[in-house]
PDB file of N, CA and C in Angstrom:
ATOM      1  N   UNK A   1      11.884   9.022  28.193  1.00  0.00           N
ATOM      2  CA  UNK A   1      12.644   9.436  27.141  1.00  0.00           C
ATOM      3  C   UNK A   1      11.720  10.283  26.048  1.00  0.00           C
ATOM      4  N   UNK A   2      12.170  11.473  25.807  1.00  0.00           N
ATOM      5  CA  UNK A   2      11.497  12.340  24.884  1.00  0.00           C
ATOM      6  C   UNK A   2      12.006  12.180  23.488  1.00  0.00           C
ATOM      7  N   UNK A   3      10.885  11.970  22.602  1.00  0.00           N
ATOM      8  CA  UNK A   3      11.129  11.929  21.162  1.00  0.00           C
ATOM      9  C   UNK A   3      10.491  13.181  20.465  1.00  0.00           C
ATOM     10  N   UNK A   4      11.181  13.579  19.349  1.00  0.00           N
ATOM     11  CA  UNK A   4      10.612  14.781  18.665  1.00  0.00           C
ATOM     12  C   UNK A   4      10.286  14.250  17.255  1.00  0.00           C
ATOM     13  N   UNK A   5       8.991  14.080  16.936  1.00  0.00           N
ATOM     14  CA  UNK A   5       8.491  13.727  15.606  1.00  0.00           C
ATOM     15  C   UNK A   5       8.729  14.794  14.591  1.00  0.00           C
ATOM     16  N   UNK A   6       9.145  14.444  13.455  1.00  0.00           N
ATOM     17  CA  UNK A   6       9.390  15.403  12.412  1.00  0.00           C
ATOM     18  C   UNK A   6       8.429  15.376  11.209  1.00  0.00           C
ATOM     19  N   UNK A   7       7.898  14.136  11.027  1.00  0.00           N
ATOM     20  CA  UNK A   7       6.924  14.002   9.921  1.00  0.00           C
ATOM     21  C   UNK A   7       5.600  13.505  10.477  1.00  0.00           C
ATOM     22  N   UNK A   8       4.480  13.956   9.841  1.00  0.00           N
ATOM     23  CA  UNK A   8       3.102  13.650  10.330  1.00  0.00           C
ATOM     24  C   UNK A   8       2.732  12.293   9.765  1.00  0.00           C
ATOM     25  N   UNK A   9       1.991  11.372  10.460  1.00  0.00           N
ATOM     26  CA  UNK A   9       1.486  10.238  10.066  1.00  0.00           C
ATOM     27  C   UNK A   9       0.192  10.297   9.277  1.00  0.00           C
ATOM     28  N   UNK A  10      -0.241   9.264   8.461  1.00  0.00           N
ATOM     29  CA  UNK A  10      -1.351   9.457   7.799  1.00  0.00           C
ATOM     30  C   UNK A  10      -2.669   9.268   8.730  1.00  0.00           C
ATOM     31  N   UNK A  11      -3.607  10.045   8.366  1.00  0.00           N
ATOM     32  CA  UNK A  11      -4.825  10.028   9.207  1.00  0.00           C
ATOM     33  C   UNK A  11      -5.626   8.570   9.076  1.00  0.00           C
ATOM     34  N   UNK A  12      -6.290   8.281  10.236  1.00  0.00           N
ATOM     35  CA  UNK A  12      -7.214   7.114  10.124  1.00  0.00           C
ATOM     36  C   UNK A  12      -8.180   7.361   9.046  1.00  0.00           C
ATOM     37  N   UNK A  13      -8.491   6.239   8.351  1.00  0.00           N
ATOM     38  CA  UNK A  13      -9.467   6.396   7.221  1.00  0.00           C
ATOM     39  C   UNK A  13      -8.775   6.833   5.912  1.00  0.00           C
ATOM     40  N   UNK A  14      -7.430   7.248   5.921  1.00  0.00           N
ATOM     41  CA  UNK A  14      -6.771   7.515   4.701  1.00  0.00           C
ATOM     42  C   UNK A  14      -6.532   6.365   3.957  1.00  0.00           C
ATOM     43  N   UNK A  15      -6.327   6.450   2.618  1.00  0.00           N
ATOM     44  CA  UNK A  15      -5.975   5.341   1.833  1.00  0.00           C
ATOM     45  C   UNK A  15      -4.587   4.853   2.001  1.00  0.00           C
ATOM     46  N   UNK A  16      -4.307   3.663   2.144  1.00  0.00           N
ATOM     47  CA  UNK A  16      -2.968   3.128   2.433  1.00  0.00           C
ATOM     48  C   UNK A  16      -2.267   3.222   1.049  1.00  0.00           C
ATOM     49  N   UNK A  17      -0.935   3.686   0.964  1.00  0.00           N
ATOM     50  CA  UNK A  17      -0.200   3.847  -0.175  1.00  0.00           C
ATOM     51  C   UNK A  17       0.148   2.638  -0.838  1.00  0.00           C
ATOM     52  N   UNK A  18       0.257   1.396  -0.148  1.00  0.00           N
ATOM     53  CA  UNK A  18       0.636   0.241  -0.868  1.00  0.00           C
ATOM     54  C   UNK A  18      -0.555  -0.504  -1.308  1.00  0.00           C
ATOM     55  N   UNK A  19      -1.762  -0.557  -0.611  1.00  0.00           N
ATOM     56  CA  UNK A  19      -2.697  -1.350  -1.134  1.00  0.00           C
ATOM     57  C   UNK A  19      -4.015  -0.586  -1.677  1.00  0.00           C
ATOM     58  N   UNK A  20      -3.987   0.736  -1.387  1.00  0.00           N
ATOM     59  CA  UNK A  20      -5.071   1.474  -1.919  1.00  0.00           C
ATOM     60  C   UNK A  20      -6.355   1.235  -1.200  1.00  0.00           C
ATOM     61  N   UNK A  21      -6.442   0.706  -0.133  1.00  0.00           N
ATOM     62  CA  UNK A  21      -7.647   0.444   0.682  1.00  0.00           C
ATOM     63  C   UNK A  21      -7.626   1.314   1.881  1.00  0.00           C
ATOM     64  N   UNK A  22      -8.843   1.569   2.460  1.00  0.00           N
ATOM     65  CA  UNK A  22      -8.843   2.424   3.639  1.00  0.00           C
ATOM     66  C   UNK A  22      -8.268   1.716   4.873  1.00  0.00           C
ATOM     67  N   UNK A  23      -7.614   2.616   5.703  1.00  0.00           N
ATOM     68  CA  UNK A  23      -7.059   2.091   7.122  1.00  0.00           C
ATOM     69  C   UNK A  23      -8.283   1.994   7.936  1.00  0.00           C
ATOM     70  N   UNK A  24      -8.248   1.040   8.788  1.00  0.00           N
ATOM     71  CA  UNK A  24      -9.113   1.052   9.969  1.00  0.00           C
ATOM     72  C   UNK A  24      -8.353   0.770  11.239  1.00  0.00           C
ATOM     73  N   UNK A  25      -8.884   1.099  12.482  1.00  0.00           N
ATOM     74  CA  UNK A  25      -8.171   0.983  13.598  1.00  0.00           C
ATOM     75  C   UNK A  25      -7.598  -0.454  13.860  1.00  0.00           C
ATOM     76  N   UNK A  26      -8.310  -1.398  13.433  1.00  0.00           N
ATOM     77  CA  UNK A  26      -8.031  -2.863  13.641  1.00  0.00           C
ATOM     78  C   UNK A  26      -6.795  -3.215  12.655  1.00  0.00           C
ATOM     79  N   UNK A  27      -6.544  -2.448  11.685  1.00  0.00           N
ATOM     80  CA  UNK A  27      -5.388  -2.674  10.788  1.00  0.00           C
ATOM     81  C   UNK A  27      -4.078  -2.066  11.359  1.00  0.00           C
ATOM     82  N   UNK A  28      -4.149  -1.226  12.155  1.00  0.00           N
ATOM     83  CA  UNK A  28      -2.909  -0.473  12.585  1.00  0.00           C
ATOM     84  C   UNK A  28      -2.118  -1.289  13.461  1.00  0.00           C
ATOM     85  N   UNK A  29      -0.809  -1.549  12.925  1.00  0.00           N
ATOM     86  CA  UNK A  29       0.227  -2.197  13.786  1.00  0.00           C
ATOM     87  C   UNK A  29       1.420  -1.286  13.517  1.00  0.00           C
ATOM     88  N   UNK A  30       1.870  -0.773  14.714  1.00  0.00           N
ATOM     89  CA  UNK A  30       2.917   0.222  14.673  1.00  0.00           C
ATOM     90  C   UNK A  30       4.272  -0.435  15.285  1.00  0.00           C
ATOM     91  N   UNK A  31       5.380  -0.126  14.598  1.00  0.00           N
ATOM     92  CA  UNK A  31       6.671  -0.571  14.892  1.00  0.00           C
ATOM     93  C   UNK A  31       7.560   0.554  15.147  1.00  0.00           C
ATOM     94  N   UNK A  32       8.565   0.355  15.917  1.00  0.00           N
ATOM     95  CA  UNK A  32       9.573   1.324  16.136  1.00  0.00           C
ATOM     96  C   UNK A  32      10.997   0.622  15.801  1.00  0.00           C
ATOM     97  N   UNK A  33      11.823   1.353  15.109  1.00  0.00           N
ATOM     98  CA  UNK A  33      13.125   0.915  14.709  1.00  0.00           C
ATOM     99  C   UNK A  33      14.193   1.844  15.306  1.00  0.00           C
ATOM    100  N   UNK A  34      15.098   1.396  16.118  1.00  0.00           N
ATOM    101  CA  UNK A  34      16.250   2.133  16.724  1.00  0.00           C
ATOM    102  C   UNK A  34      17.426   1.920  15.936  1.00  0.00           C
ATOM    103  N   UNK A  35      18.074   3.065  15.582  1.00  0.00           N
ATOM    104  CA  UNK A  35      19.223   2.944  14.705  1.00  0.00           C
ATOM    105  C   UNK A  35      20.377   3.775  15.344  1.00  0.00           C
ATOM    106  N   UNK A  36      21.599   3.365  15.024  1.00  0.00           N
ATOM    107  CA  UNK A  36      22.809   4.120  15.592  1.00  0.00           C
ATOM    108  C   UNK A  36      23.028   5.316  14.716  1.00  0.00           C
ATOM    109  N   UNK A  37      23.391   6.354  15.269  1.00  0.00           N
ATOM    110  CA  UNK A  37      23.734   7.651  14.552  1.00  0.00           C
ATOM    111  C   UNK A  37      22.532   8.401  14.043  1.00  0.00           C
ATOM    112  N   UNK A  38      22.768   9.461  13.246  1.00  0.00           N
ATOM    113  CA  UNK A  38      21.903  10.254  12.676  1.00  0.00           C
ATOM    114  C   UNK A  38      21.687   9.942  11.169  1.00  0.00           C
ATOM    115  N   UNK A  39      20.576   9.901  10.708  1.00  0.00           N
ATOM    116  CA  UNK A  39      20.311   9.629   9.199  1.00  0.00           C
ATOM    117  C   UNK A  39      20.359  10.834   8.477  1.00  0.00           C
ATOM    118  N   UNK A  40      20.803  10.869   7.204  1.00  0.00           N
ATOM    119  CA  UNK A  40      20.854  12.025   6.390  1.00  0.00           C
ATOM    120  C   UNK A  40      19.390  12.081   5.731  1.00  0.00           C
ATOM    121  N   UNK A  41      19.026  13.269   5.226  1.00  0.00           N
ATOM    122  CA  UNK A  41      17.748  13.558   4.719  1.00  0.00           C
ATOM    123  C   UNK A  41      17.502  12.568   3.407  1.00  0.00           C
ATOM    124  N   UNK A  42      18.515  12.293   2.818  1.00  0.00           N
ATOM    125  CA  UNK A  42      18.350  11.333   1.659  1.00  0.00           C
ATOM    126  C   UNK A  42      17.961   9.952   2.223  1.00  0.00           C
ATOM    127  N   UNK A  43      18.671   9.464   3.142  1.00  0.00           N
ATOM    128  CA  UNK A  43      18.376   8.026   3.533  1.00  0.00           C
ATOM    129  C   UNK A  43      17.123   8.058   4.298  1.00  0.00           C
ATOM    130  N   UNK A  44      16.738   9.110   5.150  1.00  0.00           N
ATOM    131  CA  UNK A  44      15.368   9.181   5.812  1.00  0.00           C
ATOM    132  C   UNK A  44      14.287   9.232   4.616  1.00  0.00           C
ATOM    133  N   UNK A  45      14.483   9.796   3.505  1.00  0.00           N
ATOM    134  CA  UNK A  45      13.581   9.787   2.413  1.00  0.00           C
ATOM    135  C   UNK A  45      13.273   8.364   1.768  1.00  0.00           C
ATOM    136  N   UNK A  46      14.149   7.438   2.102  1.00  0.00           N
ATOM    137  CA  UNK A  46      14.041   6.124   1.633  1.00  0.00           C
ATOM    138  C   UNK A  46      12.812   5.291   2.421  1.00  0.00           C
ATOM    139  N   UNK A  47      12.335   5.982   3.476  1.00  0.00           N
ATOM    140  CA  UNK A  47      11.405   5.436   4.388  1.00  0.00           C
ATOM    141  C   UNK A  47      10.179   6.527   4.598  1.00  0.00           C
ATOM    142  N   UNK A  48       9.526   6.718   3.420  1.00  0.00           N
ATOM    143  CA  UNK A  48       8.459   7.781   3.500  1.00  0.00           C
ATOM    144  C   UNK A  48       7.229   7.371   4.405  1.00  0.00           C
ATOM    145  N   UNK A  49       7.037   6.059   4.651  1.00  0.00           N
ATOM    146  CA  UNK A  49       5.960   5.654   5.526  1.00  0.00           C
ATOM    147  C   UNK A  49       6.247   5.775   6.999  1.00  0.00           C
ATOM    148  N   UNK A  50       7.553   6.165   7.281  1.00  0.00           N
ATOM    149  CA  UNK A  50       7.805   6.061   8.861  1.00  0.00           C
ATOM    150  C   UNK A  50       8.173   7.559   9.148  1.00  0.00           C
ATOM    151  N   UNK A  51       7.883   7.873  10.462  1.00  0.00           N
ATOM    152  CA  UNK A  51       8.167   9.133  11.095  1.00  0.00           C
ATOM    153  C   UNK A  51       9.517   8.980  11.739  1.00  0.00           C
ATOM    154  N   UNK A  52      10.190  10.191  11.731  1.00  0.00           N
ATOM    155  CA  UNK A  52      11.529  10.110  12.366  1.00  0.00           C
ATOM    156  C   UNK A  52      11.520  10.938  13.688  1.00  0.00           C
ATOM    157  N   UNK A  53      12.311  10.376  14.532  1.00  0.00           N
ATOM    158  CA  UNK A  53      12.527  11.065  15.888  1.00  0.00           C
ATOM    159  C   UNK A  53      13.922  11.092  16.177  1.00  0.00           C
ATOM    160  N   UNK A  54      14.611  11.860  16.993  1.00  0.00           N
ATOM    161  CA  UNK A  54      15.876  11.885  17.421  1.00  0.00           C
ATOM    162  C   UNK A  54      15.983  11.352  18.851  1.00  0.00           C
ATOM    163  N   UNK A  55      16.660  10.213  18.965  1.00  0.00           N
ATOM    164  CA  UNK A  55      16.858   9.588  20.287  1.00  0.00           C
ATOM    165  C   UNK A  55      17.870  10.396  21.038  1.00  0.00           C
ATOM    166  N   UNK A  56      17.655  10.459  22.435  1.00  0.00           N
ATOM    167  CA  UNK A  56      18.553  11.249  23.244  1.00  0.00           C
ATOM    168  C   UNK A  56      19.920  10.779  23.336  1.00  0.00           C
ATOM    169  N   UNK A  57      20.233   9.505  22.925  1.00  0.00           N
ATOM    170  CA  UNK A  57      21.617   8.918  22.903  1.00  0.00           C
ATOM    171  C   UNK A  57      22.235   8.836  21.496  1.00  0.00           C
ATOM    172  N   UNK A  58      22.252   9.879  20.829  1.00  0.00           N
ATOM    173  CA  UNK A  58      22.953   9.932  19.559  1.00  0.00           C
ATOM    174  C   UNK A  58      22.453   8.951  18.465  1.00  0.00           C
ATOM    175  N   UNK A  59      21.297   8.502  18.655  1.00  0.00           N
ATOM    176  CA  UNK A  59      20.689   7.552  17.665  1.00  0.00           C
ATOM    177  C   UNK A  59      19.353   8.258  16.919  1.00  0.00           C
ATOM    178  N   UNK A  60      18.887   7.504  16.134  1.00  0.00           N
ATOM    179  CA  UNK A  60      17.699   7.755  15.379  1.00  0.00           C
ATOM    180  C   UNK A  60      16.618   6.712  15.579  1.00  0.00           C
ATOM    181  N   UNK A  61      15.276   7.239  15.698  1.00  0.00           N
ATOM    182  CA  UNK A  61      14.237   6.270  15.843  1.00  0.00           C
ATOM    183  C   UNK A  61      13.369   6.577  14.747  1.00  0.00           C
ATOM    184  N   UNK A  62      12.972   5.488  13.943  1.00  0.00           N
ATOM    185  CA  UNK A  62      11.953   5.563  12.927  1.00  0.00           C
ATOM    186  C   UNK A  62      10.729   4.705  13.461  1.00  0.00           C
ATOM    187  N   UNK A  63       9.565   5.238  13.175  1.00  0.00           N
ATOM    188  CA  UNK A  63       8.399   4.591  13.701  1.00  0.00           C
ATOM    189  C   UNK A  63       7.236   4.811  12.789  1.00  0.00           C
ATOM    190  N   UNK A  64       6.283   3.903  12.798  1.00  0.00           N
ATOM    191  CA  UNK A  64       5.113   4.096  11.977  1.00  0.00           C
ATOM    192  C   UNK A  64       4.287   2.911  11.729  1.00  0.00           C
ATOM    193  N   UNK A  65       3.259   2.940  11.002  1.00  0.00           N
ATOM    194  CA  UNK A  65       2.279   1.823  10.647  1.00  0.00           C
ATOM    195  C   UNK A  65       3.018   0.873   9.744  1.00  0.00           C
ATOM    196  N   UNK A  66       2.896  -0.399  10.029  1.00  0.00           N
ATOM    197  CA  UNK A  66       3.403  -1.465   9.102  1.00  0.00           C
ATOM    198  C   UNK A  66       2.075  -2.333   8.805  1.00  0.00           C
ATOM    199  N   UNK A  67       1.832  -2.378   7.411  1.00  0.00           N
ATOM    200  CA  UNK A  67       0.618  -2.932   6.946  1.00  0.00           C
ATOM    201  C   UNK A  67       0.471  -4.537   7.197  1.00  0.00           C
ATOM    202  N   UNK A  68       1.526  -5.112   6.894  1.00  0.00           N
ATOM    203  CA  UNK A  68       1.537  -6.724   7.022  1.00  0.00           C
ATOM    204  C   UNK A  68       2.944  -7.144   7.069  1.00  0.00           C
ATOM    205  N   UNK A  69       3.057  -8.505   7.160  1.00  0.00           N
ATOM    206  CA  UNK A  69       4.495  -9.006   7.377  1.00  0.00           C
ATOM    207  C   UNK A  69       5.337  -8.784   6.203  1.00  0.00           C
ATOM    208  N   UNK A  70       4.856  -8.759   4.986  1.00  0.00           N
ATOM    209  CA  UNK A  70       5.661  -8.462   3.786  1.00  0.00           C
ATOM    210  C   UNK A  70       6.185  -7.129   3.831  1.00  0.00           C
ATOM    211  N   UNK A  71       5.321  -6.114   4.370  1.00  0.00           N
ATOM    212  CA  UNK A  71       5.746  -4.726   4.413  1.00  0.00           C
ATOM    213  C   UNK A  71       7.020  -4.696   5.511  1.00  0.00           C
ATOM    214  N   UNK A  72       6.849  -5.352   6.505  1.00  0.00           N
ATOM    215  CA  UNK A  72       7.894  -5.321   7.690  1.00  0.00           C
ATOM    216  C   UNK A  72       9.123  -5.871   7.054  1.00  0.00           C
ATOM    217  N   UNK A  73       9.165  -7.043   6.483  1.00  0.00           N
ATOM    218  CA  UNK A  73      10.333  -7.510   5.730  1.00  0.00           C
ATOM    219  C   UNK A  73      10.911  -6.583   4.754  1.00  0.00           C
ATOM    220  N   UNK A  74      10.015  -5.945   4.039  1.00  0.00           N
ATOM    221  CA  UNK A  74      10.533  -4.989   3.035  1.00  0.00           C
ATOM    222  C   UNK A  74      11.246  -3.767   3.702  1.00  0.00           C
ATOM    223  N   UNK A  75      10.730  -3.310   4.810  1.00  0.00           N
ATOM    224  CA  UNK A  75      11.550  -2.216   5.466  1.00  0.00           C
ATOM    225  C   UNK A  75      12.860  -2.756   6.082  1.00  0.00           C
ATOM    226  N   UNK A  76      12.896  -3.958   6.549  1.00  0.00           N
ATOM    227  CA  UNK A  76      14.265  -4.462   7.056  1.00  0.00           C
ATOM    228  C   UNK A  76      15.183  -4.672   5.945  1.00  0.00           C
ATOM    229  N   UNK A  77      14.644  -5.151   4.764  1.00  0.00           N
ATOM    230  CA  UNK A  77      15.459  -5.313   3.564  1.00  0.00           C
ATOM    231  C   UNK A  77      16.108  -3.874   3.125  1.00  0.00           C
ATOM    232  N   UNK A  78      15.179  -2.862   3.164  1.00  0.00           N
ATOM    233  CA  UNK A  78      15.801  -1.527   2.833  1.00  0.00           C
ATOM    234  C   UNK A  78      16.830  -1.082   3.849  1.00  0.00           C
ATOM    235  N   UNK A  79      16.568  -1.368   5.131  1.00  0.00           N
ATOM    236  CA  UNK A  79      17.766  -0.975   5.969  1.00  0.00           C
ATOM    237  C   UNK A  79      18.981  -1.757   5.721  1.00  0.00           C
ATOM    238  N   UNK A  80      18.911  -3.012   5.455  1.00  0.00           N
ATOM    239  CA  UNK A  80      20.136  -3.843   5.071  1.00  0.00           C
ATOM    240  C   UNK A  80      20.730  -3.343   3.729  1.00  0.00           C
ATOM    241  N   UNK A  81      19.978  -3.128   2.775  1.00  0.00           N
ATOM    242  CA  UNK A  81      20.470  -2.612   1.418  1.00  0.00           C
ATOM    243  C   UNK A  81      21.249  -1.287   1.707  1.00  0.00           C
ATOM    244  N   UNK A  82      20.782  -0.533   2.465  1.00  0.00           N
ATOM    245  CA  UNK A  82      21.368   0.837   2.721  1.00  0.00           C
ATOM    246  C   UNK A  82      22.499   0.836   3.745  1.00  0.00           C
ATOM    247  N   UNK A  83      22.737  -0.338   4.261  1.00  0.00           N
ATOM    248  CA  UNK A  83      23.791  -0.595   5.237  1.00  0.00           C
ATOM    249  C   UNK A  83      23.510   0.093   6.601  1.00  0.00           C
ATOM    250  N   UNK A  84      22.299   0.045   6.905  1.00  0.00           N
ATOM    251  CA  UNK A  84      21.810   0.632   8.247  1.00  0.00           C
ATOM    252  C   UNK A  84      21.553  -0.423   9.275  1.00  0.00           C
ATOM    253  N   UNK A  85      22.395  -0.638  10.269  1.00  0.00           N
ATOM    254  CA  UNK A  85      22.146  -1.666  11.187  1.00  0.00           C
ATOM    255  C   UNK A  85      20.963  -1.317  12.216  1.00  0.00           C
ATOM    256  N   UNK A  86      19.980  -2.117  12.304  1.00  0.00           N
ATOM    257  CA  UNK A  86      18.940  -1.955  13.217  1.00  0.00           C
ATOM    258  C   UNK A  86      19.405  -2.398  14.691  1.00  0.00           C
ATOM    259  N   UNK A  87      19.475  -1.510  15.603  1.00  0.00           N
ATOM    260  CA  UNK A  87      19.890  -1.853  16.994  1.00  0.00           C
ATOM    261  C   UNK A  87      18.698  -2.465  17.653  1.00  0.00           C
ATOM    262  N   UNK A  88      17.482  -2.173  17.465  1.00  0.00           N
ATOM    263  CA  UNK A  88      16.294  -2.651  18.168  1.00  0.00           C
ATOM    264  C   UNK A  88      14.950  -2.504  17.365  1.00  0.00           C
ATOM    265  N   UNK A  89      14.114  -3.398  17.318  1.00  0.00           N
ATOM    266  CA  UNK A  89      12.949  -3.248  16.616  1.00  0.00           C
ATOM    267  C   UNK A  89      11.837  -3.839  17.529  1.00  0.00           C
ATOM    268  N   UNK A  90      10.781  -3.084  17.690  1.00  0.00           N
ATOM    269  CA  UNK A  90       9.702  -3.598  18.644  1.00  0.00           C
ATOM    270  C   UNK A  90       8.371  -3.075  17.990  1.00  0.00           C
ATOM    271  N   UNK A  91       7.211  -3.917  18.425  1.00  0.00           N
ATOM    272  CA  UNK A  91       6.007  -3.585  18.017  1.00  0.00           C
ATOM    273  C   UNK A  91       5.441  -2.607  19.151  1.00  0.00           C
ATOM    274  N   UNK A  92       4.837  -1.514  18.701  1.00  0.00           N
ATOM    275  CA  UNK A  92       4.440  -0.513  19.774  1.00  0.00           C
ATOM    276  C   UNK A  92       2.940  -1.094  20.179  1.00  0.00           C
ATOM    277  N   UNK A  93       2.598  -0.708  21.364  1.00  0.00           N
ATOM    278  CA  UNK A  93       1.295  -1.093  21.943  1.00  0.00           C
ATOM    279  C   UNK A  93       0.137  -0.375  21.147  1.00  0.00           C
ATOM    280  N   UNK A  94      -0.910  -0.952  21.031  1.00  0.00           N
ATOM    281  CA  UNK A  94      -2.019  -0.370  20.358  1.00  0.00           C
ATOM    282  C   UNK A  94      -2.589   0.892  21.091  1.00  0.00           C
TER     283      UNK A  94
END
């Protein structure tokens, strides 16, 4: 399955936006969220820490680094608040 990334991810060693500390390779936990349909630019902007890709089956994939469990639950809460059902969520391999 081919995905087309639209936004660049922060570089290793960059400051994390939430904690202000430097990222290290051992801190990196990446998740992928599969969503039905296409997201508008406004909705996509609500997830600045995630990259967007278009799924080949009329869906959207958001993926990126998740700093900790609180961050993960915060992302899920944002999806719910915006009325976006998450069809699949998975941790990506290191």
